[in-house]
Tab-separated table of C-alpha atoms and ligand atoms in Angstrom:
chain	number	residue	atom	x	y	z
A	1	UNK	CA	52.401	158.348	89.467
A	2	UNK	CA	55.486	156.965	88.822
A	3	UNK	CA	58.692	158.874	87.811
A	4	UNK	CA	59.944	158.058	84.341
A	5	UNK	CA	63.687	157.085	83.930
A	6	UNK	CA	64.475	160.473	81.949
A	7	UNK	CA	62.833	162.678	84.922
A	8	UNK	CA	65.238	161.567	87.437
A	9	UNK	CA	68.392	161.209	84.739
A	10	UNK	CA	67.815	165.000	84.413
A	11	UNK	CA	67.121	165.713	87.998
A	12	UNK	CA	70.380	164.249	89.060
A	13	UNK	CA	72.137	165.008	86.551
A	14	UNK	CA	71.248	168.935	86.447
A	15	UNK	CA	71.961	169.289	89.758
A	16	UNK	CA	75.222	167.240	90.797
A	17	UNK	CA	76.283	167.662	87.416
A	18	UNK	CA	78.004	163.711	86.963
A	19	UNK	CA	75.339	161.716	85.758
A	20	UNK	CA	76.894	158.628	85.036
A	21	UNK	CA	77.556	157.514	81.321
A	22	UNK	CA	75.072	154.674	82.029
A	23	UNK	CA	71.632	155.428	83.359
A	24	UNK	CA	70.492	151.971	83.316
A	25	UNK	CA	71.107	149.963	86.558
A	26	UNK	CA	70.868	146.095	86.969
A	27	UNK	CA	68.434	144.314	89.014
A	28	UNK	CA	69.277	143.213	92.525
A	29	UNK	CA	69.790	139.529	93.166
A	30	UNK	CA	66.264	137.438	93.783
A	31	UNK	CA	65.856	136.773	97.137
A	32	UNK	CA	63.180	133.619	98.183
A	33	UNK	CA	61.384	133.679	101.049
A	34	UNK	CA	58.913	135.319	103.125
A	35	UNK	CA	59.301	139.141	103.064
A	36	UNK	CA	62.016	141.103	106.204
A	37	UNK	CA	62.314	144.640	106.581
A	38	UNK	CA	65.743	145.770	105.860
A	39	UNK	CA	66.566	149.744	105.879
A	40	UNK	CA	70.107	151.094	106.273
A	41	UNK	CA	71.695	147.768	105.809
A	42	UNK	CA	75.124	146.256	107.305
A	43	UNK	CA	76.460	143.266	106.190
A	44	UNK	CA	78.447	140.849	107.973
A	45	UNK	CA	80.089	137.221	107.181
A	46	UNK	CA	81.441	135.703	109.861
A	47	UNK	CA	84.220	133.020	110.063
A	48	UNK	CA	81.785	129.818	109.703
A	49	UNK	CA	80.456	131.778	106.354
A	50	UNK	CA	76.692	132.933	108.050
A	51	UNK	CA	75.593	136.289	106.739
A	52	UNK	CA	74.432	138.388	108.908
A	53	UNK	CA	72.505	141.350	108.353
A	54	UNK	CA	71.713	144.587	110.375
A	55	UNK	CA	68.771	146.703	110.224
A	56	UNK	CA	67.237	149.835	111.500
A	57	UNK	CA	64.103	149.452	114.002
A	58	UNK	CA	63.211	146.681	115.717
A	59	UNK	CA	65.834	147.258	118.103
A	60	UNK	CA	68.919	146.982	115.339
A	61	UNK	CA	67.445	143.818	113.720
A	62	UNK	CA	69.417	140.649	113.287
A	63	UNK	CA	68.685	138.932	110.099
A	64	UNK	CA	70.596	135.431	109.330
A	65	UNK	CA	71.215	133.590	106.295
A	66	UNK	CA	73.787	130.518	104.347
A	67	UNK	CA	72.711	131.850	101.272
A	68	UNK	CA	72.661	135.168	99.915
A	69	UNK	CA	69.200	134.247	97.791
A	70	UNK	CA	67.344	133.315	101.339
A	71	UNK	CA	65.895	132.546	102.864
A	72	UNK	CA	66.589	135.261	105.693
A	73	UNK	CA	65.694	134.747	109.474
A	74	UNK	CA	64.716	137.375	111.767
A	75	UNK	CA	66.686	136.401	114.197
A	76	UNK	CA	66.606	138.677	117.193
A	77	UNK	CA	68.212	141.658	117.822
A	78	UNK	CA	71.372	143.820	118.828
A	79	UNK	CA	69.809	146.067	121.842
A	80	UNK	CA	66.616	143.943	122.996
A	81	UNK	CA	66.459	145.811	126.250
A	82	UNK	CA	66.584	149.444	123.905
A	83	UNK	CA	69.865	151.443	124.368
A	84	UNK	CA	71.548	153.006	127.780
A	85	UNK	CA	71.799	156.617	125.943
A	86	UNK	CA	69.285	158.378	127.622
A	87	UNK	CA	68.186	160.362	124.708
A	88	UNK	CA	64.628	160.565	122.834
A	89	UNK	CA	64.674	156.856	120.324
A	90	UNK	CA	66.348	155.109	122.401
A	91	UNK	CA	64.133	151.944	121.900
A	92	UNK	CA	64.163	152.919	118.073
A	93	UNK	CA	68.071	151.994	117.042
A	94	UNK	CA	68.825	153.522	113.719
A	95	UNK	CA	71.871	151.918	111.409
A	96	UNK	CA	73.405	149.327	113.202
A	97	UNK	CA	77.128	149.575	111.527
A	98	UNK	CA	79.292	146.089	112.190
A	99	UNK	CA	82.481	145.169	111.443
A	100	UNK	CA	85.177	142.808	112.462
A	101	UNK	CA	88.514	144.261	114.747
A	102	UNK	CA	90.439	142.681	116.812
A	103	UNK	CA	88.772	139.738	117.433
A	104	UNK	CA	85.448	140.976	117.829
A	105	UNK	CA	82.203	142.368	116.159
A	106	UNK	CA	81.638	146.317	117.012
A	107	UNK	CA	78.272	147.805	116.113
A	108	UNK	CA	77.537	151.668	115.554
A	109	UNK	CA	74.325	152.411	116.069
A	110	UNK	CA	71.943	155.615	116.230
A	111	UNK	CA	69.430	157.372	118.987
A	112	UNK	CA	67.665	159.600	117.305
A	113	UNK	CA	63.787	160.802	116.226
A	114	UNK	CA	63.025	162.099	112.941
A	115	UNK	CA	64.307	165.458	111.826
A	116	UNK	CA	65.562	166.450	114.966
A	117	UNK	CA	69.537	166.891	115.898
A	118	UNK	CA	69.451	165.899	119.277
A	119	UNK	CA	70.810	162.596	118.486
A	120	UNK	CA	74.081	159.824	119.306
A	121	UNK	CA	76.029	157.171	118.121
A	122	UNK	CA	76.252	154.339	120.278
A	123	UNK	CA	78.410	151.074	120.680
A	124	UNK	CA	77.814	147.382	121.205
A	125	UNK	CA	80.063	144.485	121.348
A	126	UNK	CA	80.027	140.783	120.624
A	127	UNK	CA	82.183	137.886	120.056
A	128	UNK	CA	79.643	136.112	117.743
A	129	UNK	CA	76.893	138.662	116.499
A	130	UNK	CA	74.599	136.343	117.346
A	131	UNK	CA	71.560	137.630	119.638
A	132	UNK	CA	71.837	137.967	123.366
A	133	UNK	CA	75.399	138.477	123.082
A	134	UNK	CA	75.709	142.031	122.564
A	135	UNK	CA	77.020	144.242	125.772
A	136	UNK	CA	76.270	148.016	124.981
A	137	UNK	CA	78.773	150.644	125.977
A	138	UNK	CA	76.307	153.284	125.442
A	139	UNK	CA	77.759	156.973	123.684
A	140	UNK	CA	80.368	157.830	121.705
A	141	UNK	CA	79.394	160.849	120.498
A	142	UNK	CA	76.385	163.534	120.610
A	143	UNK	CA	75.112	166.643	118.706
A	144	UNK	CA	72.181	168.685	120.215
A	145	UNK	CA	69.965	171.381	118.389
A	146	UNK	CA	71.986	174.035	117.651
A	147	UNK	CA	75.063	172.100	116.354
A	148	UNK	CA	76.576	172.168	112.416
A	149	UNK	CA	75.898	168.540	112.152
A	150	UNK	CA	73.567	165.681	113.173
A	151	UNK	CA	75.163	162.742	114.953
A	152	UNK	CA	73.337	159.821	113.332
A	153	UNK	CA	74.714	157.435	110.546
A	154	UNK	CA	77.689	155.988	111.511
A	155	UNK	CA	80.570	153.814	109.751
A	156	UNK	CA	83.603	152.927	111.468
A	157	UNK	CA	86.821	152.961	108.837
A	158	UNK	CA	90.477	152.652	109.723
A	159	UNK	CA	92.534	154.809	107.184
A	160	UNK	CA	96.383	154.699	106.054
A	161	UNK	CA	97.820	154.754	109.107
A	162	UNK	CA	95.884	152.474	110.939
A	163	UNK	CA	93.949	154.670	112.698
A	164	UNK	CA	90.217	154.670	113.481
A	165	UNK	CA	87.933	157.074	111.970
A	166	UNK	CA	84.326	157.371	112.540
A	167	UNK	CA	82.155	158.986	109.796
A	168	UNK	CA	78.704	160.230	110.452
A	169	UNK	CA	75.743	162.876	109.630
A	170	UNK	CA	72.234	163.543	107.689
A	171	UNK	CA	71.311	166.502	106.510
A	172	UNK	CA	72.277	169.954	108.542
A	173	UNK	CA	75.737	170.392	106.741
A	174	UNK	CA	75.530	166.640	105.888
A	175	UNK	CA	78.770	164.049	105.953
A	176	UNK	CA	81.638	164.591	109.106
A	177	UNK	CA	84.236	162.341	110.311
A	178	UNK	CA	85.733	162.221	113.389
A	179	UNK	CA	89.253	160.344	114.723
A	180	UNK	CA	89.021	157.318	117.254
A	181	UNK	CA	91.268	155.960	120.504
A	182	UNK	CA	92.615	152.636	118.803
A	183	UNK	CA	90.235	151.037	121.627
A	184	UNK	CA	87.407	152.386	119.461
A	185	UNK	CA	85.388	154.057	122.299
A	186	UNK	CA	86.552	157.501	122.369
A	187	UNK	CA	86.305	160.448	120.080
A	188	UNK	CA	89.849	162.053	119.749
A	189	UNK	CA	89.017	165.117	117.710
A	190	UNK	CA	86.261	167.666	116.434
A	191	UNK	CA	84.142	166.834	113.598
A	192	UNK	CA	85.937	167.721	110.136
A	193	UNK	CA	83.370	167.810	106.442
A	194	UNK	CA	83.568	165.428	104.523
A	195	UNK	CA	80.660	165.763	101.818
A	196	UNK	CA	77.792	168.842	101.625
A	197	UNK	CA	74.973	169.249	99.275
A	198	UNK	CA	74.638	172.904	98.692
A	199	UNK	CA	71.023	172.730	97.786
A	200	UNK	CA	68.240	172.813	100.143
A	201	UNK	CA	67.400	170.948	102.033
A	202	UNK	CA	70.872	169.610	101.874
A	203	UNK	CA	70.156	165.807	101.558
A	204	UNK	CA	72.998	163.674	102.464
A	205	UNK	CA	73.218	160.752	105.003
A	206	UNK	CA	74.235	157.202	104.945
A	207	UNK	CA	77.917	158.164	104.609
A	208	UNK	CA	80.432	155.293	104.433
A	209	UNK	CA	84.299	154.740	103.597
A	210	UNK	CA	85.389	151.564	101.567
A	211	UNK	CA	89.036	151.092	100.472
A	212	UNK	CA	89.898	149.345	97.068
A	213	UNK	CA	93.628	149.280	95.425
A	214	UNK	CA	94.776	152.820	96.344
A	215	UNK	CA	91.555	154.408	96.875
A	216	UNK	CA	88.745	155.218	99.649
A	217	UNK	CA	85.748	155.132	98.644
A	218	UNK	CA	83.222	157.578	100.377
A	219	UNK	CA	79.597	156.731	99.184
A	220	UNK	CA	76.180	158.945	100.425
A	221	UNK	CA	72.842	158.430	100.204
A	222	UNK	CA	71.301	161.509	98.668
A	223	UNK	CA	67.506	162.403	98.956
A	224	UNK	CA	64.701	161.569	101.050
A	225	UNK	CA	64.649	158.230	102.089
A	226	UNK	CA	61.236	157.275	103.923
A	227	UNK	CA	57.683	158.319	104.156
A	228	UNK	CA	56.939	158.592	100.982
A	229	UNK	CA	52.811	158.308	99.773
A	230	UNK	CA	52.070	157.154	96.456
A	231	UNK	CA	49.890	160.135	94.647
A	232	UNK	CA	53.120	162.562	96.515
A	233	UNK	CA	56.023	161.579	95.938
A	234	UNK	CA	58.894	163.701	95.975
A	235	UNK	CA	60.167	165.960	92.347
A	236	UNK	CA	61.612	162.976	90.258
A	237	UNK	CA	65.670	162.099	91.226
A	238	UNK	CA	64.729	163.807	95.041
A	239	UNK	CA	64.510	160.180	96.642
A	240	UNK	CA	67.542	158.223	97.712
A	241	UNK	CA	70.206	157.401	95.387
A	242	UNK	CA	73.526	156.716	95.955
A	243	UNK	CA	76.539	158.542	94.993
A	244	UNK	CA	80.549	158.421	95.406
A	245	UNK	CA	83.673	159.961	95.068
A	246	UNK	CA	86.820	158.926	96.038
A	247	UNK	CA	90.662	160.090	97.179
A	248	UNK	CA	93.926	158.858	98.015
A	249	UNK	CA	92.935	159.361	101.959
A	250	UNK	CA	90.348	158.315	104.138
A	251	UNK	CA	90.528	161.810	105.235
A	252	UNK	CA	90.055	163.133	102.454
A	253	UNK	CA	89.061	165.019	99.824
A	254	UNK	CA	86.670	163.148	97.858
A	255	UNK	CA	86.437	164.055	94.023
A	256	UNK	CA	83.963	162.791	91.566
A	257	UNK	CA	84.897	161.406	88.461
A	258	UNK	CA	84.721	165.106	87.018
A	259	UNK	CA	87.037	166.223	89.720
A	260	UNK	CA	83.953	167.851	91.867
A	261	UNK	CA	85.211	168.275	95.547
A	262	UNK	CA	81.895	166.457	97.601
A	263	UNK	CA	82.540	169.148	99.702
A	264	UNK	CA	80.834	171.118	96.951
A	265	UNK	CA	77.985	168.934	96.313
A	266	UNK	CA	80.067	166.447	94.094
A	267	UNK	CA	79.324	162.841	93.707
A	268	UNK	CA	78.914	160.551	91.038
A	269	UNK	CA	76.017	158.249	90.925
A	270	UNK	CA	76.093	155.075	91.912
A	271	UNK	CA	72.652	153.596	91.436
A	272	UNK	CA	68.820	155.203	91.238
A	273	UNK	CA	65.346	154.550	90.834
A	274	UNK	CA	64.905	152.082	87.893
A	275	UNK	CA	62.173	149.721	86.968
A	276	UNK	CA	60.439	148.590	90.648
A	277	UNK	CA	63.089	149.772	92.600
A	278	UNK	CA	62.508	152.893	93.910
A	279	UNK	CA	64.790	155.088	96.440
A	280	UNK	CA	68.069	153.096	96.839
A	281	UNK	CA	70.343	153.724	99.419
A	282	UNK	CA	71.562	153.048	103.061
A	283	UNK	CA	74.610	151.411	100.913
A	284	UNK	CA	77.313	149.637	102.661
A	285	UNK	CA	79.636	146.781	100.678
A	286	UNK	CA	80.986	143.546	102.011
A	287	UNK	CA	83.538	140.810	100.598
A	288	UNK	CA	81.786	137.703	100.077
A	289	UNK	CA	84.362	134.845	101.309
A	290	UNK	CA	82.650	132.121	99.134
A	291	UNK	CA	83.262	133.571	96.327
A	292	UNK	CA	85.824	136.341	96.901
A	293	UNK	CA	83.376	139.125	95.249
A	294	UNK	CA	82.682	142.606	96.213
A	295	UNK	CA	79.228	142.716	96.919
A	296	UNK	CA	76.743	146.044	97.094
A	297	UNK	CA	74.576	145.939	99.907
A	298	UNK	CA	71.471	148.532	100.160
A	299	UNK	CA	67.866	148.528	100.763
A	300	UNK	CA	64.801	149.800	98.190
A	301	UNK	CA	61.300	150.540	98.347
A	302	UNK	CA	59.335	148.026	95.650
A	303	UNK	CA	57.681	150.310	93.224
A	304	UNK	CA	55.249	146.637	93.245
A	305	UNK	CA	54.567	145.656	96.335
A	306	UNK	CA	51.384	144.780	98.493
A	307	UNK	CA	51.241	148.984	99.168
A	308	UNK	CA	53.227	151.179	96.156
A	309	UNK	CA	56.038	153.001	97.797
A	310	UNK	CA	55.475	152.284	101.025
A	311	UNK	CA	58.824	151.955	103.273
A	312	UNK	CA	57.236	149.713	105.375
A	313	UNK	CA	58.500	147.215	102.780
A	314	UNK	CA	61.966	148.304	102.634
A	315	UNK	CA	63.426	145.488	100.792
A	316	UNK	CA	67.294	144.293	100.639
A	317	UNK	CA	69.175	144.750	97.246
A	318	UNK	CA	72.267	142.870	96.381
A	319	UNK	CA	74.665	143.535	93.361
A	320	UNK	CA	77.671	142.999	92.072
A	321	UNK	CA	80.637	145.451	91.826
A	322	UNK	CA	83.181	146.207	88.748
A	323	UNK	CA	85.764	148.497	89.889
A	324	UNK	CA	88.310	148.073	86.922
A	325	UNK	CA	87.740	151.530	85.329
A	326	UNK	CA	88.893	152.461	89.157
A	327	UNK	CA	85.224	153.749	89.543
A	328	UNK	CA	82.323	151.387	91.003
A	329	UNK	CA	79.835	150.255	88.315
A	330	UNK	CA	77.261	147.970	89.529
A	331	UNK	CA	76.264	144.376	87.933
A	332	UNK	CA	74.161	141.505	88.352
A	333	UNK	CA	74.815	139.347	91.658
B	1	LIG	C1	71.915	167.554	95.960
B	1	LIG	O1	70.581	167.823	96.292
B	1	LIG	C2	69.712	167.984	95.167
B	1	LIG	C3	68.330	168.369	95.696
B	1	LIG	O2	67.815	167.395	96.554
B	1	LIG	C4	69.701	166.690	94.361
B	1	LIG	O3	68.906	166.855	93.206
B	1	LIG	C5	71.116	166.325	93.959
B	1	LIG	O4	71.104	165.056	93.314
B	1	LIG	C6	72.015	166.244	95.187
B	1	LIG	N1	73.381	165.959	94.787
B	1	LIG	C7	74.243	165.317	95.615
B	1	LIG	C8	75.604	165.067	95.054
B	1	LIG	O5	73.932	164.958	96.749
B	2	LIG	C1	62.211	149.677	125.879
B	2	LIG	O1	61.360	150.626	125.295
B	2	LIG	C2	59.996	150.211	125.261
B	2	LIG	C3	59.213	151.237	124.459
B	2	LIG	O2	59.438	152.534	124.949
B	2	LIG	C4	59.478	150.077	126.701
B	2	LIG	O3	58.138	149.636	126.673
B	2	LIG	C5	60.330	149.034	127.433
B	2	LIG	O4	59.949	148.982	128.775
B	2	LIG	C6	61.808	149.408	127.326
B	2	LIG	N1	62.585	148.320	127.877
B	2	LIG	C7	63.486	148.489	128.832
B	2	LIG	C8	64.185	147.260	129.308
B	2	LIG	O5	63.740	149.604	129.290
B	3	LIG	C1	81.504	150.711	107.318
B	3	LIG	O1	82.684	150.651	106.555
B	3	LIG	C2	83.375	149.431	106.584
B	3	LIG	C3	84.594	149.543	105.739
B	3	LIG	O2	85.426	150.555	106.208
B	3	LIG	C4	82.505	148.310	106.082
B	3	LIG	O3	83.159	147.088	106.257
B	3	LIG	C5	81.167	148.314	106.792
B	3	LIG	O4	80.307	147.392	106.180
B	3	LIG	C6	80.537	149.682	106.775
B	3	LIG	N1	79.277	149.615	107.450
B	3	LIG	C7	78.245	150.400	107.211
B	3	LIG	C8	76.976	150.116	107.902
B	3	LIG	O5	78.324	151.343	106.448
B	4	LIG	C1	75.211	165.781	124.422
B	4	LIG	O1	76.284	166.701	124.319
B	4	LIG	C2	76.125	167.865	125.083
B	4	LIG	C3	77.331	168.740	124.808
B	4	LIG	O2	77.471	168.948	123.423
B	4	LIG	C4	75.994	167.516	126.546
B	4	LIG	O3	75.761	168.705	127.296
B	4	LIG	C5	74.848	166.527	126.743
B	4	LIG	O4	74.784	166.113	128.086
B	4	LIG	C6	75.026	165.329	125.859
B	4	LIG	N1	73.896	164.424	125.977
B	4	LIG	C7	74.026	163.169	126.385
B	4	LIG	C8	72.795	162.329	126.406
B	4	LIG	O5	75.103	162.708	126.716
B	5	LIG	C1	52.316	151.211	104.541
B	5	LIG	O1	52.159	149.847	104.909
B	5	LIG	C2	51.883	149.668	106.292
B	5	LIG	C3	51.944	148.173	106.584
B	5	LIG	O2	51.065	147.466	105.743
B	5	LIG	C4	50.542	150.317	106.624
B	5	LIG	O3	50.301	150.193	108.002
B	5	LIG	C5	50.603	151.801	106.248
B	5	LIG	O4	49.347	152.396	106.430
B	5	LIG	C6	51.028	151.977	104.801
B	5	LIG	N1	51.253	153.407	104.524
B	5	LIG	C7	50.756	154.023	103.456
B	5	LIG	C8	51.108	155.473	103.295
B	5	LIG	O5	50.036	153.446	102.654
C-alpha cells in the first residue's frame, strides 16, 4: 500500500486549505555511506567547517561529517550517562536542539515517553560539540498530565530585541513559546500559542523559528511521525509533513501565504511524501559556510528500504532553499 501523490495533495490540501502551487518536491541530496539513524535532526557547522548532526535516541546522537554527501560518523553522544531530570525517558533524549551563543554550543533536549505529557526540556553545554564534552544543567522547563501543552520539542530563537525565546510542544494544543533569562537557563514567562491544529488529534510538533530578511519563519511538523506498519499506514497526507507561516515577530502571529493565522490551523506546506520519501519532518535549517547556502535539514522514512516504512531507518534529507518569492520553496542540494 502506498499512498498515491493525489491522495495526500487532497488530504492536505482539504484540510489546511494552502496546498502549495507545486505538489512536486525535489529529491534530497545522495548521501554515501553506510546507513545512521537520524530523527528530529539539528544541524551544526562549527568554526573549522565539521558538520555536526544531532539525533533523537541513542542518548542525543552525535553524527560527524566534512562533507555533506558522507560519509557520516556516529560519533558518540550528547548525554552518555542519560539525563539528571529525574523524569520517565531520561536515558531516551528526544531532539537534541544546538546552536551557537556566546561562545558556546547549547543543546535543548527532551525527557519524555510516548504519548504521555509528563515530559521536560533539558540543557547541555559545550565548547566544541564534540563527545565527552557536554556538562548537563538538567531542566528548564516541565508540563505534567493535566497541563494545555506538552513540554517536548524544543528550539531556542532570539527575536527582535535580542531576547531569548524558547519554542516547544506536540500535540495537546500543539506549538508554545516561552521567554528566556539572557543566560539561557531560566524560563521568564508562561507559555503563550503559537500554532494549533483544530482537528483531532491535533498533530503538530517539531516547531522551530528561522529568521530571513524581515521575516521569522515558524515551521511544524504536522502528522504522525513514527510507528508506522506497512499494510496500516495512516489516511493518505496524515504522516509528517512540514508546514510554515511566517510574521514580522518572533512572537508572533504566523500567517500562511493565504493569510491563515497558525493559530487556526494555518500553514503552508513545505514538503510531503513524494516518490520514496515518506513522512518528512523534524525540519530545522542551517547556513552552510562553504558555500553560503540555506540548507533544509529533516529526516524521512525510505518508502525502499531493507523494511518498507519502518522508522527504524529514519534517514537524513538535505535540500536546498529559494526564498525569493519571500516564501521557502525547496530545491535540489
Ligand atoms: C491538521 O490536521 C489534519 C489531520 O491530521 C491534517 O490533515 C492537516 O494537514 C493538518 N494541518 C496543519 C496545518 O497542521
Ligand atoms: C542510563 O540508563 C540505562 C537504561 O535505563 C541504565 O542501564 C544505566 O545504568 C543508566 N546510566 C546511568 C549512568 O545512570
Ligand atoms: C532552532 O532555531 C535556530 C534558529 O533560530 C536554528 O539555528 C536551529 O538549527 C534550530 N534547531 C532546531 C533543532 O530546530
Ligand atoms: C514538573 O512541574 C511540576 C509543576 O508544574 C512540579 O510539581 C514537578 O516537580 C516538576 N517535575 C520535575 C521533574 O521537576
Ligand atoms: C523495523 O526494523 C527493525 C530493525 O530492522 C525491526 O527490528 C522491526 O521489527 C521492524 N518493524 C516493523 C514493523 O517491521
Amino acid at each position: 500500500m502506498r499512498p498515491s501523490l493525489i491522495g495526500i495533495a487532497l488530504g492536505a490540501g482539504l484540510a489546511s486549505g494552502t496546498w502549495a502551487a507545486a505538489t512536486t518536491f525535489p529529491n534530497p541530496l545522495p548521501i554515501k555511506g553506510p546507513f545512521f539513524f537520524v530523527h528530529d535532526p539539528s544541524l551544526v557547522q562549527r568554526g573549522d567547517g565539521k558538520y555536526f548532526l544531532f539525533t533523537t535516541h541513542d542518548k542525543a546522537g552525535i553524527i560527524t561529517a566534512t562533507d555533506l554527501h558522507g560519509p557520516w560518523s556516529e560519533v558518540g553522544s550528547i548525554l552518555p550517562q542519560n539525563s539528571s531530570i529525574q523524569l520517565p525517558g531520561r536515558d531516551d533524549i528526544w531532539a537534541p536542539d544546538v546552536s551557537f551563543h556566546q561562545g558556546k554550543y547549547y543543546a535543548y533536549y527532551a525527557v519524555s515517553t510516548f504519548g504521555s505529557q509528563n515530559s521536560g526540556i533539558g540543557l547541555a553545554i559545550s565548547e566544541t560539540m564534540d563527545p565527552g564534552t557536554w556538562v548537563d544543567h538538567g531542566l528548564v522547563f516541565n508540563s505534567t498530565t493535566g497541563d494545555e501543552f506538552n513540554a517536548i520539542d524544543p528550539n531556542l530563537s532570539i527575536d527582535e530585541e535580542g531576547n531569548p525565546l524558547l519554542s516547544f510542544g506536540s500535540f495537546w494544543d500543539d506549538i508554545f513559546q516561552l521567554t528566556l533569562t539572557k543566560d539561557l537557563k531560566t524560563v521568564t514567562s508562561s507559555p503563550v500559542q503559537l500554532s494549533f491544529n483544530s482537528t483531532s488529534p491535533n498533530p503538530e510538533e517539531g516547531a522551530f523559528i528561522w529568521k530571513h530578511d524581515s521575516f521569522f519563519y515558524l515551521f511544524i511538523s504536522s502528522g504522525l511521525c513514527c510507528g508506522f506498519v506497512v499494510d496500516d499506514l495512516p489516511p493518505p497526507g496524515n504522516e509528517y509533513k512540514v508546514f510554515v507561516g511566517r510574521s514580522k515577530s518572533a512572537h508572533g502571529p504566523f500567517l500562511d501565504k493565504n493569510g491563515l493565522d497558525m493559530r487556526e490551523t494555518g500553514g503552508t506546506l513545505v514538503l510531503g511524501s513524494h516518490g520514496n520519501i515518506y513522512a518528512p519532518g523534524g525540519q530545522v535549517i542551517f547556513t552552510d559556510k562553504k558555500t553560503n547556502r540555506d540548507v533544509f535539514v529533516y529526516h524521512y522514512v525510505p518508502v525502499d528500504s531493507p523494511s518498507p516504512y519502518n522508522d527504524s531507518f529514519s534517514s537524513l534529507g538535505l535540500n536546498g532553499i529559494e526564498w525569493s518569492s519571500g516564501w521557502p520553496i525547496l530545491t535540489e542540494l
